[in-house]
Coordinates of C-alpha atoms in Angstrom, one line a residue:
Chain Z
X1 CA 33.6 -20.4 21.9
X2 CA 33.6 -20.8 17.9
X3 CA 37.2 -20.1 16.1
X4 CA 37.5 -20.7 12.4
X5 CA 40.6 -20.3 11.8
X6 CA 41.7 -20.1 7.8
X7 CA 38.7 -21.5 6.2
X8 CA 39.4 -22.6 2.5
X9 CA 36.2 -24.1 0.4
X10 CA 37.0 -25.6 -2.6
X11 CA 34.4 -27.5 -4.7
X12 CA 35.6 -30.6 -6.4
X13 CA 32.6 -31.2 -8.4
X14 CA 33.6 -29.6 -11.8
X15 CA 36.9 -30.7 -14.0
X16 CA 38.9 -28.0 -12.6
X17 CA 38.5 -27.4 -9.0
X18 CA 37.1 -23.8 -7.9
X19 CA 37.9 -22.4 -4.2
X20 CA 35.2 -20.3 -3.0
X21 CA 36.2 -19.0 0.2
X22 CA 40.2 -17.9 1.0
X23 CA 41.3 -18.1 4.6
X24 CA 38.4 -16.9 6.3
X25 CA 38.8 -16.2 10.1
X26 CA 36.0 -15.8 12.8
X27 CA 36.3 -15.9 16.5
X28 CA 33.2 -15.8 17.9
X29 CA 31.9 -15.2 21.6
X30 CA 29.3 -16.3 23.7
X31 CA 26.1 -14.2 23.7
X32 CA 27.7 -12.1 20.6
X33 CA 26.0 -10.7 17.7
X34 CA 28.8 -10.9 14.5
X35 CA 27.5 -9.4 10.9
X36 CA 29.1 -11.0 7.7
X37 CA 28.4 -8.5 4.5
X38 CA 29.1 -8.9 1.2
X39 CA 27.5 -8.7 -2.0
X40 CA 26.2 -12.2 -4.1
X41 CA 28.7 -14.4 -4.4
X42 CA 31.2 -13.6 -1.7
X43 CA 31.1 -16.6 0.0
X44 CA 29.1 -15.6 3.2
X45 CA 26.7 -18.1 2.6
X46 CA 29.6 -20.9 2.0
X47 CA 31.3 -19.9 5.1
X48 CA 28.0 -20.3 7.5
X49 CA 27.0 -23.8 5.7
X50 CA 30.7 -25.2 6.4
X51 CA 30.2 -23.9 10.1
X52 CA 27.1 -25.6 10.0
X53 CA 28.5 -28.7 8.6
X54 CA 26.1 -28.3 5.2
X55 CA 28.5 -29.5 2.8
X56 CA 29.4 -31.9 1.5
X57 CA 32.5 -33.8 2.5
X58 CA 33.4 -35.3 -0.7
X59 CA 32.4 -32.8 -3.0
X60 CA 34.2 -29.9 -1.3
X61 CA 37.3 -29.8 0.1
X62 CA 37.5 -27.7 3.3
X63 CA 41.0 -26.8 4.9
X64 CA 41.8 -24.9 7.8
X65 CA 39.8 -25.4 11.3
X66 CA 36.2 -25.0 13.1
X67 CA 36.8 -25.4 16.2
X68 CA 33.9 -25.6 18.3
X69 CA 34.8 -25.3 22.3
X70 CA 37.9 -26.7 21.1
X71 CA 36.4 -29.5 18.7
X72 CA 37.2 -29.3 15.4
X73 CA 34.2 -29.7 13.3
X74 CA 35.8 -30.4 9.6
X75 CA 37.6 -33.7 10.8
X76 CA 35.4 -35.3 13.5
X77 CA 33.0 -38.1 13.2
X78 CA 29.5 -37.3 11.9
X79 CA 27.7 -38.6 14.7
X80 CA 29.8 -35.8 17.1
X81 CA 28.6 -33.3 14.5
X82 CA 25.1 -34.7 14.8
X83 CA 25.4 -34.2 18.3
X84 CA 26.3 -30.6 17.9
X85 CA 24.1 -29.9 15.0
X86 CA 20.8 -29.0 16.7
X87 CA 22.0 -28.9 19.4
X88 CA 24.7 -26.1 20.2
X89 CA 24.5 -25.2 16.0
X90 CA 21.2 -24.1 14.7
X91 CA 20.7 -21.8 11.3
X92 CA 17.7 -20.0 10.3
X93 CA 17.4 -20.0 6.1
X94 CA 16.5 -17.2 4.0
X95 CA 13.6 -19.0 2.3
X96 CA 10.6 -19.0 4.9
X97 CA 8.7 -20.4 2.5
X98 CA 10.5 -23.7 1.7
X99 CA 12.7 -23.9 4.8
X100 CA 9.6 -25.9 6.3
X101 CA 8.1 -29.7 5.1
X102 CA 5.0 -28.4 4.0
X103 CA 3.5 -32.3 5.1
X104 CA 4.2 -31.9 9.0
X105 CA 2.1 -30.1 11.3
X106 CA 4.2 -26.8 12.7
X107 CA 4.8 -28.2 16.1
X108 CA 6.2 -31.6 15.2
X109 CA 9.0 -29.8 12.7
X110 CA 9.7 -27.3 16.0
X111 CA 9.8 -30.4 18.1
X112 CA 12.0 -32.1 15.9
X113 CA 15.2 -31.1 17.5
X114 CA 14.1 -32.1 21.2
X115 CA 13.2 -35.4 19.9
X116 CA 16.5 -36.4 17.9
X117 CA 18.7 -34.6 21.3
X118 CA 16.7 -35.1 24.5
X119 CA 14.8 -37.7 26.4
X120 CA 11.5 -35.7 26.5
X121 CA 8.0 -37.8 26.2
X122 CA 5.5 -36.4 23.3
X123 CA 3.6 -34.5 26.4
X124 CA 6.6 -32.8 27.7
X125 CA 7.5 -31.7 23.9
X126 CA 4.9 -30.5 23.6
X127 CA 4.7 -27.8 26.3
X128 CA 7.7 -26.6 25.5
X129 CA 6.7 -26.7 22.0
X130 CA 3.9 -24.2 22.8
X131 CA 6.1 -22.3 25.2
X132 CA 8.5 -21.8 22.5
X133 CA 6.0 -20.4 20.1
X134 CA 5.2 -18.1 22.4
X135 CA 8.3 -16.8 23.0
X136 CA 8.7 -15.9 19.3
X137 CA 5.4 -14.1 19.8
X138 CA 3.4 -16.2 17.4
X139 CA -0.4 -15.7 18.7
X140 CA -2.3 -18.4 19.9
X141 CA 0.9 -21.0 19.5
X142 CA -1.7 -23.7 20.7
X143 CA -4.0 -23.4 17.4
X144 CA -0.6 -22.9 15.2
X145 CA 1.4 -26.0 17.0
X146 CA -1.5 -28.5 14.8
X147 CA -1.4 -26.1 11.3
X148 CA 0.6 -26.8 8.2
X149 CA 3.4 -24.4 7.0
X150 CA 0.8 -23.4 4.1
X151 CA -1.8 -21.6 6.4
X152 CA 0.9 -19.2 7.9
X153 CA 2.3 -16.1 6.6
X154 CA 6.1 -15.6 5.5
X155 CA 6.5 -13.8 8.8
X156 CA 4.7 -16.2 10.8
X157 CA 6.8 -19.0 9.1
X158 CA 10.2 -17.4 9.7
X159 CA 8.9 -16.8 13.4
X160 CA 8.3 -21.0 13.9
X161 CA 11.9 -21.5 11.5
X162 CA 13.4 -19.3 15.2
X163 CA 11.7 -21.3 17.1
X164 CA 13.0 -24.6 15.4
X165 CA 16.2 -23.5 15.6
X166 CA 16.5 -22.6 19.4
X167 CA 14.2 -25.0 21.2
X168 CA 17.2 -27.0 22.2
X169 CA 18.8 -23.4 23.6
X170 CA 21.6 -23.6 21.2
X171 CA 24.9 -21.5 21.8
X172 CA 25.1 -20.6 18.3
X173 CA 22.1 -19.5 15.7
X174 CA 23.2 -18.7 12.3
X175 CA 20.7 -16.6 10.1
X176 CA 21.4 -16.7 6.9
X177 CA 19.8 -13.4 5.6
X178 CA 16.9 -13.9 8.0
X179 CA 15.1 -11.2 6.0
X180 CA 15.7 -10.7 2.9
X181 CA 12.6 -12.4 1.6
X182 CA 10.1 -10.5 4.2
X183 CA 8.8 -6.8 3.4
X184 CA 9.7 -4.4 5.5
X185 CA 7.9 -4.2 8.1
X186 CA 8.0 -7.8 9.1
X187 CA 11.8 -7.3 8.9
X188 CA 11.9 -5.2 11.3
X189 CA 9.7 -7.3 13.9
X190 CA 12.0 -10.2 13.2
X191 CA 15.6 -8.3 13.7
X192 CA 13.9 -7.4 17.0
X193 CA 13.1 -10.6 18.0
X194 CA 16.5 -11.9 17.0
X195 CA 17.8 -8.9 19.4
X196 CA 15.2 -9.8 22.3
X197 CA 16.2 -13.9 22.4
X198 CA 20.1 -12.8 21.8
X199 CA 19.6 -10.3 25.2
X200 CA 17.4 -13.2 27.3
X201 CA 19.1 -16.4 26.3
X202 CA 23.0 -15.2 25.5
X203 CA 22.4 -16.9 22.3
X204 CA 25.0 -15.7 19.8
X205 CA 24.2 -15.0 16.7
X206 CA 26.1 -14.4 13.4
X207 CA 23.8 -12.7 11.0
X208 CA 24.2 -13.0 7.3
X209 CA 23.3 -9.9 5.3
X210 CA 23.7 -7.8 2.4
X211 CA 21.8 -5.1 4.0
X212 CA 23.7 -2.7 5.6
X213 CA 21.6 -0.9 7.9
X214 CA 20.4 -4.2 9.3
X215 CA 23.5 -5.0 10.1
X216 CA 24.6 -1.5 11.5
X217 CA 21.5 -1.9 13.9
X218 CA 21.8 -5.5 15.5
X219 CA 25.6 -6.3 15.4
X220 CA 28.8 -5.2 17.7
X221 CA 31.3 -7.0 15.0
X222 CA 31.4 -7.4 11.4
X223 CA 33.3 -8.8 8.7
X224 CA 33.1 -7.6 5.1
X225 CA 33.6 -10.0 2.3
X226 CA 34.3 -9.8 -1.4
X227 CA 35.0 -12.4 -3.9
X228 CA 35.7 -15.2 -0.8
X229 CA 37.8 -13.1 1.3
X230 CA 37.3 -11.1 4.0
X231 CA 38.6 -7.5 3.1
X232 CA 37.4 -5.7 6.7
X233 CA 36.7 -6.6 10.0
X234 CA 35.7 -4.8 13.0
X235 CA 33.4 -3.0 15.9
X236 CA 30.2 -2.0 13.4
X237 CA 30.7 1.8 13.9
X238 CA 34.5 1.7 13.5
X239 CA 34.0 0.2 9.9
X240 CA 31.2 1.8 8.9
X241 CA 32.2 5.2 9.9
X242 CA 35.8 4.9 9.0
X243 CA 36.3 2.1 6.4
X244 CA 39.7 1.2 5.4
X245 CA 39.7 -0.7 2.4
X246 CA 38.3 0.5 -1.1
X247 CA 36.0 -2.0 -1.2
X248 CA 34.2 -1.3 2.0
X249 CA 34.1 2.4 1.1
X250 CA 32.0 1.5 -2.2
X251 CA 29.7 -0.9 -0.2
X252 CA 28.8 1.8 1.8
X253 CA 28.8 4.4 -0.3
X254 CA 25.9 2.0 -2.3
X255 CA 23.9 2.5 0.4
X256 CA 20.6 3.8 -1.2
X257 CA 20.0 7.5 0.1
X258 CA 16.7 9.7 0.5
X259 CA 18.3 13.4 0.5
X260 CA 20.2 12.2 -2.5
X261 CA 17.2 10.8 -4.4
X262 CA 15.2 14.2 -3.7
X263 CA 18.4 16.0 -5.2
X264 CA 18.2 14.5 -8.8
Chain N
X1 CA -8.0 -32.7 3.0
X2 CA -11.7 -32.3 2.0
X3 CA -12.8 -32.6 -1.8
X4 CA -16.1 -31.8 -3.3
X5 CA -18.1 -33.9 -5.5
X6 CA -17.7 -31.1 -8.1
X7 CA -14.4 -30.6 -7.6
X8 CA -13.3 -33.6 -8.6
X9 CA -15.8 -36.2 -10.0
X10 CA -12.9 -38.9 -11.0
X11 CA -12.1 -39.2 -7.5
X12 CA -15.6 -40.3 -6.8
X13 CA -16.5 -42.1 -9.1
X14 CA -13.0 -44.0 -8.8
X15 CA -13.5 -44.6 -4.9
X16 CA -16.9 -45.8 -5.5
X17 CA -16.3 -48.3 -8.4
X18 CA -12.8 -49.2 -6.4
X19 CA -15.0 -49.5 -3.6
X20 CA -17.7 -51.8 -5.4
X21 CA -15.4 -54.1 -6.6
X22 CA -13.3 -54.2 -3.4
X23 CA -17.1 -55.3 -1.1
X24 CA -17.7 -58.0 -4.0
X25 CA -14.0 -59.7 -3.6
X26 CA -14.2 -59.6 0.0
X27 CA -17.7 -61.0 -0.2
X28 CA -16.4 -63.7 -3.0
X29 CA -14.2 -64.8 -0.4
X30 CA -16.3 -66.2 2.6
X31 CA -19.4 -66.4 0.6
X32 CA -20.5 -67.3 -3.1
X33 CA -24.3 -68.4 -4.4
X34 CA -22.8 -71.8 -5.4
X35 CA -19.6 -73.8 -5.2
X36 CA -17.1 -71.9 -7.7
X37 CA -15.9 -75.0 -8.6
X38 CA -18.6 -77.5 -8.1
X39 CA -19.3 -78.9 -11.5
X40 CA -23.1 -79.7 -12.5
X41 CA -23.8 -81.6 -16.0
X42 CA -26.9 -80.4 -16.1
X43 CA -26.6 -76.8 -16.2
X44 CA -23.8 -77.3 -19.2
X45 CA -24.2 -73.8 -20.5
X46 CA -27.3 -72.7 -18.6
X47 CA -28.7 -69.2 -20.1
X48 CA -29.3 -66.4 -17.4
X49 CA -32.2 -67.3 -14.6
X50 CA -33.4 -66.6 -11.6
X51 CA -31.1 -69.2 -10.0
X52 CA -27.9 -68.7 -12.1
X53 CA -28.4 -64.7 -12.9
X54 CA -25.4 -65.1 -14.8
X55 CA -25.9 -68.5 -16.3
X56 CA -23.3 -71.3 -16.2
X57 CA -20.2 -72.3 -17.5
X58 CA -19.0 -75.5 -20.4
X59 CA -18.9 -77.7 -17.0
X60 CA -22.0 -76.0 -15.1
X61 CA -20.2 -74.2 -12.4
X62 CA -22.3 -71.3 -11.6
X63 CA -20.5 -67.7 -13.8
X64 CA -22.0 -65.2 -11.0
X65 CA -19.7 -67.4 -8.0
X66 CA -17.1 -67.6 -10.0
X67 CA -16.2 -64.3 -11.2
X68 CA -17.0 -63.7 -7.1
X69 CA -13.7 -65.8 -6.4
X70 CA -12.5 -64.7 -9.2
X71 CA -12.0 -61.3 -8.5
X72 CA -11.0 -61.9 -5.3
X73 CA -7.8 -63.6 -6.7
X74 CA -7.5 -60.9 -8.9
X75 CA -7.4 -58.4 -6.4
X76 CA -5.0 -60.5 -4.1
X77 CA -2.9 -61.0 -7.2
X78 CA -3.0 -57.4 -7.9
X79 CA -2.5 -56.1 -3.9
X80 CA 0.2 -58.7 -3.5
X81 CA 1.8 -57.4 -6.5
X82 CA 2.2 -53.2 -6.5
X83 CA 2.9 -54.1 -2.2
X84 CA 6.1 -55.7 -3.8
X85 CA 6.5 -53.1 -6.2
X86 CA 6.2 -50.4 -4.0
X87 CA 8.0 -51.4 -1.1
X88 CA 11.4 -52.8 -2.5
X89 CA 10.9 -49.8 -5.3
X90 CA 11.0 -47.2 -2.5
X91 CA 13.4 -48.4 -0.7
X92 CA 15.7 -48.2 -3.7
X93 CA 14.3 -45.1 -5.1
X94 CA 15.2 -43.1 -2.2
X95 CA 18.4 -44.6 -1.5
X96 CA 19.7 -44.5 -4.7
X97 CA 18.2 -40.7 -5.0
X98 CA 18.8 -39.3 -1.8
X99 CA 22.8 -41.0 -2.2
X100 CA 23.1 -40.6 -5.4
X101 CA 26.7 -40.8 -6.9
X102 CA 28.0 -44.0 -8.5
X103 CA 25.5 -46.7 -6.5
X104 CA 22.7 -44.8 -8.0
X105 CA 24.1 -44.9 -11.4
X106 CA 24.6 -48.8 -11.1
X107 CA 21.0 -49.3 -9.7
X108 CA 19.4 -47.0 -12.7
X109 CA 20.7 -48.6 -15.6
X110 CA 20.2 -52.1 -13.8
X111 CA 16.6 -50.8 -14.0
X112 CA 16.8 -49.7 -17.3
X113 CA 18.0 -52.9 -18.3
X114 CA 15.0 -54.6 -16.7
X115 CA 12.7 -51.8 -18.2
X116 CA 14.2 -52.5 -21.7
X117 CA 12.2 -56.0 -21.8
X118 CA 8.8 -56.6 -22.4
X119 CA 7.2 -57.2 -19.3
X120 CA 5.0 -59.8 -20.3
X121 CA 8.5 -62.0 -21.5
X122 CA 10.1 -61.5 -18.4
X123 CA 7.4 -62.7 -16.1
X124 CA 7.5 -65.4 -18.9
X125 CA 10.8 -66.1 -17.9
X126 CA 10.3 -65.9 -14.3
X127 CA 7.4 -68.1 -14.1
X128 CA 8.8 -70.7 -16.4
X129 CA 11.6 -71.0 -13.4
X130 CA 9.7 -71.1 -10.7
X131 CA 6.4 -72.4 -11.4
X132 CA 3.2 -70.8 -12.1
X133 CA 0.2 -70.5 -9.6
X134 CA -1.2 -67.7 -8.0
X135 CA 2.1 -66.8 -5.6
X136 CA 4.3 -67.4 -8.2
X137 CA 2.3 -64.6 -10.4
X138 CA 2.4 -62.4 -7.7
X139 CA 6.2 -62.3 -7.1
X140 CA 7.2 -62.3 -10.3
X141 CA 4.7 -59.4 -11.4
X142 CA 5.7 -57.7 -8.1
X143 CA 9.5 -58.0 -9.3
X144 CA 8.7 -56.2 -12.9
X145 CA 6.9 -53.5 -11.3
X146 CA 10.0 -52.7 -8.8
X147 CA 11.6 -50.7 -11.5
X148 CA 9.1 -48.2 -12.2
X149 CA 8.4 -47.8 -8.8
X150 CA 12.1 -47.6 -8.2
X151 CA 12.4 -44.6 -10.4
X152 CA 9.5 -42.6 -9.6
X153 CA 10.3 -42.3 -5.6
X154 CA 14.4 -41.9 -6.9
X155 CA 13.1 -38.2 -9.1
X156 CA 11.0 -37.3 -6.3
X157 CA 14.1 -37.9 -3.7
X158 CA 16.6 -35.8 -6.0
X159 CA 14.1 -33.1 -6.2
X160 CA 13.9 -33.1 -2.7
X161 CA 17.3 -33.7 -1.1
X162 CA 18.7 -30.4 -1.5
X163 CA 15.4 -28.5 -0.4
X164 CA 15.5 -25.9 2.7
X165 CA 13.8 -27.8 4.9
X166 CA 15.6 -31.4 4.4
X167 CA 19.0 -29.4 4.7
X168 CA 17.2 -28.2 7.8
X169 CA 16.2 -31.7 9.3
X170 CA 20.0 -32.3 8.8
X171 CA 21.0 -29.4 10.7
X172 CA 18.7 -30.3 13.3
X173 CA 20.9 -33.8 13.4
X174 CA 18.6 -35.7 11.9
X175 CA 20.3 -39.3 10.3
X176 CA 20.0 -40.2 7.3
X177 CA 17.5 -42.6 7.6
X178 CA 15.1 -40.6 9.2
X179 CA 15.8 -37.7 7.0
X180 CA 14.9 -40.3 4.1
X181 CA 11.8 -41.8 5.3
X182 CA 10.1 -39.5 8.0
X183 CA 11.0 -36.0 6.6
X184 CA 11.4 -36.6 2.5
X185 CA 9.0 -39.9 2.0
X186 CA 5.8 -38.4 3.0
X187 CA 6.5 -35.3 0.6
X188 CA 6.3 -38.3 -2.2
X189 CA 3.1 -39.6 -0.9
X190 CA 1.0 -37.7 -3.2
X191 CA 2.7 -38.8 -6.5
X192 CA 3.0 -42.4 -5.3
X193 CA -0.7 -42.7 -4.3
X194 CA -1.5 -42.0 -7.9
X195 CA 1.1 -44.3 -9.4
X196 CA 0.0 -46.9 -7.1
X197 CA -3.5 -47.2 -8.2
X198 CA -2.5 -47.3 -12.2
X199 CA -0.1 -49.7 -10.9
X200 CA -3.3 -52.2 -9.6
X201 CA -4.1 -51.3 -13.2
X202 CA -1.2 -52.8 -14.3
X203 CA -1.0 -55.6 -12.4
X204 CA -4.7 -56.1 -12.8
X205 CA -4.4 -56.7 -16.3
X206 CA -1.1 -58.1 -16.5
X207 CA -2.6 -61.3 -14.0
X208 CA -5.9 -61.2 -16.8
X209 CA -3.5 -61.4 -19.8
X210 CA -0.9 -64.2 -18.2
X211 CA -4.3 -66.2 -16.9
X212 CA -5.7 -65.7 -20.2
X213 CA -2.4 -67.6 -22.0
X214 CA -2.4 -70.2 -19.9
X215 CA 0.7 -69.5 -17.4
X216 CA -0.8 -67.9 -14.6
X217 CA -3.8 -68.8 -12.2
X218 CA -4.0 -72.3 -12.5
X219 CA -7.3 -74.0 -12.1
X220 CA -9.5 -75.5 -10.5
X221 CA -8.4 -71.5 -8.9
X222 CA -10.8 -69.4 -10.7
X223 CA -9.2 -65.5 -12.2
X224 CA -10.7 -63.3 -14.2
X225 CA -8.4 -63.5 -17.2
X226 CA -8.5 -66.9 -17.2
X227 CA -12.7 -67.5 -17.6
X228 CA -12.1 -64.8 -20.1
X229 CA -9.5 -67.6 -22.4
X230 CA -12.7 -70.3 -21.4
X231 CA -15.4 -68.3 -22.5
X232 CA -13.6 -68.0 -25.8
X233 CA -14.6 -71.2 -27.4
X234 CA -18.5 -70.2 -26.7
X235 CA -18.5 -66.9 -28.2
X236 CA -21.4 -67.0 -30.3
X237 CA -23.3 -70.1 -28.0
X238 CA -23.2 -68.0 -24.7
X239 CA -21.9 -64.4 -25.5
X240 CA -23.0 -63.8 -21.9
X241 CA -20.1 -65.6 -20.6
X242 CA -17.5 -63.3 -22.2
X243 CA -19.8 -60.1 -21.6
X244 CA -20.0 -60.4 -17.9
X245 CA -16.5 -61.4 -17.4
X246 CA -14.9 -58.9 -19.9
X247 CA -17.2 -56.0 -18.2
X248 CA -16.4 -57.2 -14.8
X249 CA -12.3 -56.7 -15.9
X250 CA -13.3 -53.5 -17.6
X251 CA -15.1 -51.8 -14.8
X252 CA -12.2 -52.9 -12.4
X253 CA -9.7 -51.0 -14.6
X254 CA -12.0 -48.2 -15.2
X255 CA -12.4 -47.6 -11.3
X256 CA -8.4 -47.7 -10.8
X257 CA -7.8 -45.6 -14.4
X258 CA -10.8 -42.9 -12.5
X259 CA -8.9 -43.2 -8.9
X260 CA -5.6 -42.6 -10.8
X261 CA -6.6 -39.6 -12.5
X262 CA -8.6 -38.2 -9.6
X263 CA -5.9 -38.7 -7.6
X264 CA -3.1 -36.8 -9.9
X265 CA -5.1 -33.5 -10.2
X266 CA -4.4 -33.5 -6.1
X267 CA -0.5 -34.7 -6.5

C-alpha cells in the first residue's frame, strides 16, 4: 500500500546543502505495525514528515519515490496530497501539549478532518465526534467534545490527537514518538490503544521511537537508523535477538538493565 | 473567560470609561440639548447654568451639545480608522508571515519605509491630495495605521506557522487559507485586542491633533480637537471651554490607555 523507495532529504536552506536522509526504503502493508529506531538525529522524524508531505518543497529537495497505492506523493499536485492528507495519511506528534490550538474547543479540532473531506452536516459531526472519543476511551467524550486543550491532561490530550488523526478511518497513522513526552504509565495505556484501533480498524501504523522495548512490544517490522540510513531491517525478534550490524548491537546493548544496575 | 474586579481593575475601569464615552457618542448622535451648530448672539460666551451646564461658545452654540456630536465624530473617526488599520494590516501580516520568503521581505521594508515618516506629515501629505473632511481623515489615518498593524499580526504568524498544531491542520489537508485565518488568526486575537484599543488611542488623538491644526474635521462638523484650537483664543475669558473639552479628550484616552493595559495582562 505505501512503498518509499530510495528516499533522499536534502535541505537547501543553508550555503552548502546538507542531505539528511540516504536512500531510505519502506514497504509498508495494510493493517501493519512497522517500528523505525534510531537515536536523535537519524533522520526518522525526516523520513515520516516527507511521507506526510511536511516539508517543504522548496526548501528541501526530496528524490526517490512515495508511492501511495501507486501515487507518487513527492511529484503530484498539492490539492491530490490534500486529498490524501487527512484522509488516508494522518500522524500523531510527540508534543501533546502543543500538537492542539489551544483556542478551539476539543471536538471542532477532532472534527476538523471530516469537515475539510466529507459532506457531513455539523449534527452528523458531531456524533461521530463523540463516538470517536469514545473509542479512544476518553470518559464522558460529551463534556470533553466543548473543553479546551488546556483543561485536559497530557494523556487525555494525546488520546483526542488519536482521535483527530483517525476520524476519517485513515489507512496510514504515523506516530511520531507517540510517548515519549507521557510518564510511564500513561505510555503504556496509549501503546495499547494504538494496538486495540490497529486490531479493529486494520489501520497501519508506523511507530517512531527511540525506545526499544516499546517498539519490541507493538511492532512485527522494524528498521534501525543511524546518521540517515537505515543500517537494519527486519521481523522485531529476528533483529533484536540476532542483530547483524554493529550498530544495532550497541543500540541494544544500551538498553538500560535492572540485574545489571543491582550488580554495581 | 471570567475576570474579577480584583483581578484586574484596568480592565474595569477601562470598559466602564470605554463604555461611558461610547453611550454619550451614541446619544450625541440622535439627540443633543441644543442645535450643535445653531448659533445664538446672545449667549456669546455664556458662563455655566442651568440651561447651558457647560456654557457657550465665541458664536453661542451650546459647549455641552457640541462636545455630544463631537465625540461622536471622534469616535467614528477613530472606529473608521483602526477598522482600516486592522483589516488591510492582517491581511498582510499573515500573508506576508505565514509565506514569508522574498514577498515578505518586500512588504516589510515597504512598511518600514512608511514607518520611517512622521505620521502626522504623511497624513499631511495625504490629506493635502485628497481633501480634508471627516472621510478623508479617516482613510488616510486608517492607511498610516496599516503598517503597525501589518507587523504585529506578521510576528505573531511566524511564531505560529511552524507550531504542532498548525503543521497538524495541514496534515489534516487543511488550505492555506483556512490554515491562516480559521486555525492561526484566532491564536492572535489576544495580542490584537490590546493593540486595537491603543490603536483608538492613536487615532483618537491623532484626529484631535489634525482638527486642532486646521486640516481635519472641517466645520460647521463639530470634533473634539478642533473646539480644543477654538477654545484657545478664550483661555483666560472662559477657561471652562478648554477644561471640559480637554478633559472630555483626556478621559477618552484614559479609558482606551486602562482597556489597553487591562487587556495585555490577559494576552
Amino acid at each position: 500500500m505505501l512503498d518509499v523507495i530510495d528516499l533522499n532529504i536534502e535541505f537547501h536552506d543553508h550555503i552548502t546543502p546538507e542531505t539528511v536522509v540516504y536512500d531510505f526504503d519502506l514497504h509498508l502493508d495494510e493493517g501493519e505495525i512497522v517500528g523505525i529506531v534510531g537515536e536523535s538525529g537519524s533522520g526518522k522524524s525526516m523520513s515520516a514528515l516527507a511521507i506526510a508531505g511536511l516539508l517543504s518543497r522548496k526548501k528541501m529537495k526530496k528524490r526517490g519515490q512515495i508511492l501511495f497505492d501507486g501515487v507518487d506523493l513527492l511529484t503530484c499536485s498539492r490539492d491530490t496530497l490534500r486529498k490524501y492528507q487527512g484522509n488516508d495519511i494522518c500522524m500523531v506528534f510527540q508534543e501533546p501539549m502543543t500538537s492542539l490550538n489551544p483556542v478551539k474547543r476539543i471536538g471542532w479540532q477532532v472534527g476538523e478532518s471530516l469537515r475539510l473531506h466529507t459532506e457531513l452536516s455539523e449534527d452528523e459531526i458531531r456524533n461521530k465526534v463523540i463516538k470517536m472519543l469514545e473509542d479512544v476511551e476518553l470518559q464522558d467524550p460529551e463534556s470533553i467534545y466543548d473543553k479546551y486543550p488546556h483543561e485536559l491532561s497530557g494523556g487525555m490530550r494525546q488520546r483526542v490527537m488519536i482521535a483527530a488523526a483517525l476520524i476519517c478511518n485513515p489507512k496510514v497513522l504515523i506516530a511520531d514518538e507517540p510517548t515519549t513526552a507521557l510518564d510511564v504509565t500513561v505510555q503504556a495505556q496509549i501503546i495499547k490503544l494504538l494496538k486495540k484501533i490497529n486490531k479493529k480498524t486494520g489501520t497501519a501504523i508506523l511507530f517512531i521511537s527511540h525506545d526499544l522495548s516499546v517498539v519490541r512490544k507493538l511492532c512485527s517490522r522494524v528498521l534501525v537508523m543511524y546518521k540517515g540510513r537505515v543500517v537494519e531491517t527486519g521481523e522485531v525478534n529476528e533483529v533484536f535477538d540476532f542483530p547483524k550490524e554493529e550498530y544495532t548491537k550497541r543500540l541494544i546493548a544500551a538498553i538500560p538493565r535492572m540485574e545489571k544496575l543491582e550488580y554495581e | 473567560m471570567k475576570v474579577r474586579f480584583k483581578e484586574n481593575r484596568r480592565l474595569y475601569i477601562g470598559l466602564i470609561i470605554t463604555g461611558l464615552m461610547l453611550i454619550l457618542a451614541i446619544t450625541g448622535k440622535f439627540f443633543t440639548p441644543y442645535d450643535p451648530n445653531a448659533m445664538d448672539s446672545a449667549n456669546k460666551l455664556a458662563g455655566i447654568s442651568a440651561k447651558h451646564i457647560m456654557g457657550c461658545d465665541n458664536f453661542g452654540r451650546d459647549i455641552f451639545s457640541r462636545i455630544l456630536a463631537g465625540l461622536d465624530t471622534t469616535m467614528v473617526v477613530a472606529v473608521g480608522t483602526v477598522l482600516i488599520g486592522v483589516t488591510f494590516g492582517t491581511v498582510i501580516g499573515a500573508l506576508t508571515g505565514y509565506y514569508g520568503g522574498r514577498p515578505d521581505e518586500i512588504m516589510m521594508r515597504f512598511n518600514d519605509a512608511v514607518l520611517a515618516f512622521p505620521s502626522l506629515l504623511l497624513a499631511l501629505v495625504i490629506i493635502s491630495i485628497m481633501g480634508s473632511g471627516k472621510m478623508n481623515v479617516t482613510i488616510a489615518l486608517g492607511i498610516l495605521f496599516i503598517p503597525g498593524y501589518a507587523r504585529i499580526v506578521r510576528g505573531e504568524f511566524l511564531k505560529c506557522r511552524n507550531l504542532d498544531y498548525v503543521q497538524s491542520a495541514r496534515l489534516m489537508g487543511a488550505s492555506y487559507l483556512r490554515i491562516m485565518f480559521v486555525h492561526i488568526l484566532p491564536n492572535t486575537i489576544p495580542v490584537l485586542l490590546s493593540t486595537v484599543a491603543i490603536g483608538f488611542n492613536n487615532a483618537v488623538l491623532a484626529e484631535a491633533g489634525m482638527s486642532f491644526l486646521g486640516i481635519g474635521v472641517q466645520p460647521p462638523d463639530s470634533s473634539l480637537g478642533r473646539m480644543l484650537s477654538e477654545s484657545q483664543s478664550y483661555l483666560f475669558l472662559r477657561p471652562g471651554y478648554a477644561l471640559c473639552t480637554g478633559s472630555v479628550i483626556a478621559l477618552l484616552i484614559f479609558g482606551f490607555a486602562m482597556l489597553n493595559e487591562g487587556l495585555e495582562k490577559h494576552a
